[in-house]
Structure formats: structure tokens, C-alpha cells
mmCIF file with all atom_site columns, C-alpha atoms in Angstrom:
data_model
loop_
_atom_site.group_PDB
_atom_site.id
_atom_site.type_symbol
_atom_site.label_atom_id
_atom_site.label_alt_id
_atom_site.label_comp_id
_atom_site.label_asym_id
_atom_site.label_entity_id
_atom_site.label_seq_id
_atom_site.pdbx_PDB_ins_code
_atom_site.Cartn_x
_atom_site.Cartn_y
_atom_site.Cartn_z
_atom_site.occupancy
_atom_site.B_iso_or_equiv
_atom_site.pdbx_formal_charge
_atom_site.auth_seq_id
_atom_site.auth_comp_id
_atom_site.auth_asym_id
_atom_site.auth_atom_id
_atom_site.pdbx_PDB_model_num
ATOM 1  C CA . MET A 1 1  ? 152.257 212.870 135.232 1.00 0.00 ? 134 MET A CA 1
ATOM 2  C CA . THR A 1 2  ? 151.679 210.879 138.761 1.00 0.00 ? 135 THR A CA 1
ATOM 3  C CA . LYS A 1 3  ? 151.589 207.471 138.962 1.00 0.00 ? 136 LYS A CA 1
ATOM 4  C CA . THR A 1 4  ? 150.152 204.960 141.220 1.00 0.00 ? 137 THR A CA 1
ATOM 5  C CA . ILE A 1 5  ? 152.184 201.105 142.525 1.00 0.00 ? 138 ILE A CA 1
ATOM 6  C CA . LEU A 1 6  ? 149.433 199.026 143.300 1.00 0.00 ? 139 LEU A CA 1
ATOM 7  C CA . VAL A 1 7  ? 150.339 195.286 144.907 1.00 0.00 ? 140 VAL A CA 1
ATOM 8  C CA . THR A 1 8  ? 148.835 192.573 144.643 1.00 0.00 ? 141 THR A CA 1
ATOM 9  C CA . ASN A 1 9  ? 150.024 189.375 147.126 1.00 0.00 ? 142 ASN A CA 1
ATOM 10 C CA . LEU A 1 10 ? 149.770 186.727 145.170 1.00 0.00 ? 143 LEU A CA 1
ATOM 11 C CA . GLN A 1 11 ? 148.296 184.345 147.859 1.00 0.00 ? 144 GLN A CA 1
ATOM 12 C CA . GLU A 1 12 ? 144.586 186.668 147.315 1.00 0.00 ? 145 GLU A CA 1
ATOM 13 C CA . VAL A 1 13 ? 144.700 185.992 143.679 1.00 0.00 ? 146 VAL A CA 1
ATOM 14 C CA . LYS A 1 14 ? 141.694 184.110 142.809 1.00 0.00 ? 147 LYS A CA 1
ATOM 15 C CA . GLY A 1 15 ? 141.377 183.772 139.106 1.00 0.00 ? 148 GLY A CA 1
ATOM 16 C CA . LEU A 1 16 ? 141.584 185.610 136.101 1.00 0.00 ? 149 LEU A CA 1
ATOM 17 C CA . LYS A 1 17 ? 139.400 187.854 134.227 1.00 0.00 ? 150 LYS A CA 1
ATOM 18 C CA . ILE A 1 18 ? 139.536 187.105 130.916 1.00 0.00 ? 151 ILE A CA 1
ATOM 19 C CA . ALA A 1 19 ? 138.039 189.622 128.060 1.00 0.00 ? 152 ALA A CA 1
ATOM 20 C CA . CYS A 1 20 ? 137.402 188.759 124.187 1.00 0.00 ? 153 CYS A CA 1
ATOM 21 C CA . SER A 1 21 ? 138.985 191.364 122.530 1.00 0.00 ? 154 SER A CA 1
ATOM 22 C CA . LYS A 1 22 ? 136.637 191.072 119.514 1.00 0.00 ? 155 LYS A CA 1
ATOM 23 C CA . CYS A 1 23 ? 132.965 191.815 121.512 1.00 0.00 ? 156 CYS A CA 1
ATOM 24 C CA . GLY A 1 24 ? 133.990 193.140 124.737 1.00 0.00 ? 157 GLY A CA 1
ATOM 25 C CA . ALA A 1 25 ? 132.493 190.489 126.845 1.00 0.00 ? 158 ALA A CA 1
ATOM 26 C CA . TYR A 1 26 ? 134.443 189.511 130.106 1.00 0.00 ? 159 TYR A CA 1
ATOM 27 C CA . TRP A 1 27 ? 134.241 186.590 132.549 1.00 0.00 ? 160 TRP A CA 1
ATOM 28 C CA . PHE A 1 28 ? 136.028 184.831 135.632 1.00 0.00 ? 161 PHE A CA 1
ATOM 29 C CA . VAL A 1 29 ? 137.942 182.175 135.686 1.00 0.00 ? 162 VAL A CA 1
ATOM 30 C CA . PRO A 1 30 ? 138.788 180.532 139.167 1.00 0.00 ? 163 PRO A CA 1
ATOM 31 C CA . ILE A 1 31 ? 142.157 179.586 139.533 1.00 0.00 ? 164 ILE A CA 1
ATOM 32 C CA . ASP A 1 32 ? 141.674 175.917 140.506 1.00 0.00 ? 165 ASP A CA 1
ATOM 33 C CA . THR A 1 33 ? 139.254 175.249 136.778 1.00 0.00 ? 166 THR A CA 1
ATOM 34 C CA . THR A 1 34 ? 139.835 172.434 135.258 1.00 0.00 ? 167 THR A CA 1
ATOM 35 C CA . ASP A 1 35 ? 138.891 173.062 132.380 1.00 0.00 ? 168 ASP A CA 1
ATOM 36 C CA . PRO A 1 36 ? 138.430 177.081 131.247 1.00 0.00 ? 169 PRO A CA 1
ATOM 37 C CA . PRO A 1 37 ? 136.271 177.875 128.460 1.00 0.00 ? 170 PRO A CA 1
ATOM 38 C CA . HIS A 1 38 ? 137.201 177.300 124.663 1.00 0.00 ? 171 HIS A CA 1
ATOM 39 C CA . LYS A 1 39 ? 135.313 180.105 123.204 1.00 0.00 ? 172 LYS A CA 1
ATOM 40 C CA . CYS A 1 40 ? 134.190 183.187 124.618 1.00 0.00 ? 173 CYS A CA 1
ATOM 41 C CA . ILE A 1 41 ? 131.000 183.536 126.360 1.00 0.00 ? 174 ILE A CA 1
ATOM 42 C CA . SER A 1 42 ? 129.253 185.911 124.467 1.00 0.00 ? 175 SER A CA 1
ATOM 43 C CA . CYS A 1 43 ? 130.607 186.033 120.895 1.00 0.00 ? 176 CYS A CA 1
ATOM 44 C CA . ASP A 1 44 ? 132.422 182.542 120.161 1.00 0.00 ? 177 ASP A CA 1
ATOM 45 C CA . ASN A 1 45 ? 135.143 184.040 119.273 1.00 0.00 ? 178 ASN A CA 1
ATOM 46 C CA . LYS A 1 46 ? 137.808 181.021 119.925 1.00 0.00 ? 179 LYS A CA 1
ATOM 47 C CA . MET A 1 47 ? 140.479 181.188 123.577 1.00 0.00 ? 180 MET A CA 1
ATOM 48 C CA . PRO A 1 48 ? 143.344 179.624 123.616 1.00 0.00 ? 181 PRO A CA 1
ATOM 49 C CA . ASN A 1 49 ? 141.506 177.240 126.782 1.00 0.00 ? 182 ASN A CA 1
ATOM 50 C CA . ASP A 1 50 ? 145.282 175.301 126.796 1.00 0.00 ? 183 ASP A CA 1
ATOM 51 C CA . SER A 1 51 ? 147.330 178.354 127.277 1.00 0.00 ? 184 SER A CA 1
ATOM 52 C CA . ILE A 1 52 ? 145.058 179.820 129.849 1.00 0.00 ? 185 ILE A CA 1
ATOM 53 C CA . LYS A 1 53 ? 144.691 176.661 131.695 1.00 0.00 ? 186 LYS A CA 1
ATOM 54 C CA . ASN A 1 54 ? 148.217 176.194 131.733 1.00 0.00 ? 187 ASN A CA 1
ATOM 55 C CA . ALA A 1 55 ? 148.430 179.752 133.368 1.00 0.00 ? 188 ALA A CA 1
ATOM 56 C CA . LEU A 1 56 ? 146.318 179.112 136.111 1.00 0.00 ? 189 LEU A CA 1
ATOM 57 C CA . GLU A 1 57 ? 147.865 175.985 136.733 1.00 0.00 ? 190 GLU A CA 1
ATOM 58 C CA . ARG A 1 58 ? 151.184 177.816 137.193 1.00 0.00 ? 191 ARG A CA 1
ATOM 59 C CA . VAL A 1 59 ? 150.049 180.068 139.442 1.00 0.00 ? 192 VAL A CA 1
ATOM 60 C CA . SER A 1 60 ? 148.566 177.389 141.578 1.00 0.00 ? 193 SER A CA 1
ATOM 61 C CA . ILE A 1 61 ? 151.740 176.139 141.989 1.00 0.00 ? 194 ILE A CA 1
ATOM 62 C CA . LEU A 1 62 ? 153.531 179.315 142.852 1.00 0.00 ? 195 LEU A CA 1
ATOM 63 C CA . ILE A 1 63 ? 150.804 179.629 145.726 1.00 0.00 ? 196 ILE A CA 1
ATOM 64 C CA . ASN A 1 64 ? 151.708 176.108 146.759 1.00 0.00 ? 197 ASN A CA 1
ATOM 65 C CA . MET A 1 65 ? 155.238 176.751 147.106 1.00 0.00 ? 198 MET A CA 1
ATOM 66 C CA . MET A 1 66 ? 155.248 180.333 148.645 1.00 0.00 ? 199 MET A CA 1
ATOM 67 C CA . ASN A 1 67 ? 153.180 178.029 151.452 1.00 0.00 ? 200 ASN A CA 1
ATOM 68 C CA . GLU A 1 68 ? 155.815 174.860 151.518 1.00 0.00 ? 201 GLU A CA 1
ATOM 69 C CA . PHE A 1 69 ? 158.847 177.497 151.194 1.00 0.00 ? 202 PHE A CA 1
ATOM 70 C CA . ASP A 1 70 ? 157.399 180.645 153.110 1.00 0.00 ? 203 ASP A CA 1
ATOM 71 C CA . PHE A 1 71 ? 157.970 183.455 151.303 1.00 0.00 ? 204 PHE A CA 1
ATOM 72 C CA . ASN A 1 72 ? 155.787 185.812 149.746 1.00 0.00 ? 205 ASN A CA 1
ATOM 73 C CA . THR A 1 73 ? 155.066 186.516 145.388 1.00 0.00 ? 206 THR A CA 1
ATOM 74 C CA . TYR A 1 74 ? 154.009 189.763 144.409 1.00 0.00 ? 207 TYR A CA 1
ATOM 75 C CA . ILE A 1 75 ? 151.705 190.825 141.269 1.00 0.00 ? 208 ILE A CA 1
ATOM 76 C CA . GLU A 1 76 ? 153.066 195.014 140.316 1.00 0.00 ? 209 GLU A CA 1
ATOM 77 C CA . THR A 1 77 ? 150.903 197.401 138.459 1.00 0.00 ? 210 THR A CA 1
ATOM 78 C CA . GLU A 1 78 ? 150.793 201.213 137.593 1.00 0.00 ? 211 GLU A CA 1
ATOM 79 C CA . GLU A 1 79 ? 148.309 203.645 137.329 1.00 0.00 ? 212 GLU A CA 1
ATOM 80 C CA . GLU A 1 80 ? 149.519 206.161 135.614 1.00 0.00 ? 213 GLU A CA 1
ATOM 81 C CA . LYS A 1 81 ? 147.169 209.950 136.484 1.00 0.00 ? 214 LYS A CA 1
ATOM 82 C CA . ASN A 1 82 ? 147.529 213.152 134.532 1.00 0.00 ? 215 ASN A CA 1
ATOM 83 C CA . THR A 1 83 ? 147.416 215.546 137.157 1.00 0.00 ? 216 THR A CA 1
#
């Protein structure tokens, strides 16, 4: 098995991709969104609007701190490949 490590600077993140586990629909929510959807855009499944908004606000705060204090933050993920 081989792993590929993917690294993204947080300043490159423009928003979150939200996917409904119930119907599979997905949509993009920009970082600067003030009111993310309260329900799935397809099946009306309830979404945790306040928690999504809170996460977006915290990412925005961290990006601002990176600029103010001259440091970088990265999101690191691994992709496993069977060879």
C-alpha cells in the first residue's frame, strides 16, 4: 500500500463542501457566508447550520491571524492507494 500526503495552505481554502449523507447531494459554502443552509438543498434533511457557521468563522479568524502574525497553517490529508 502506498500513501500520498496532500498538503493545503489554509489560505488556499475558499470554503467547505457540505455533503448530505441522506441523499448524496453536495454544495459549496464559502468562508465568508453569513448564513449557511439550514437544510439539504435536495432532500430537506436538517443541517447543523450554527455549527457550520461557527466552523467557517473560526477558519476565517485563523486565516486573519496567519496574516497578522506571519505564520502558516496547513491542512494535511492522506490518500491510500493499493499497489
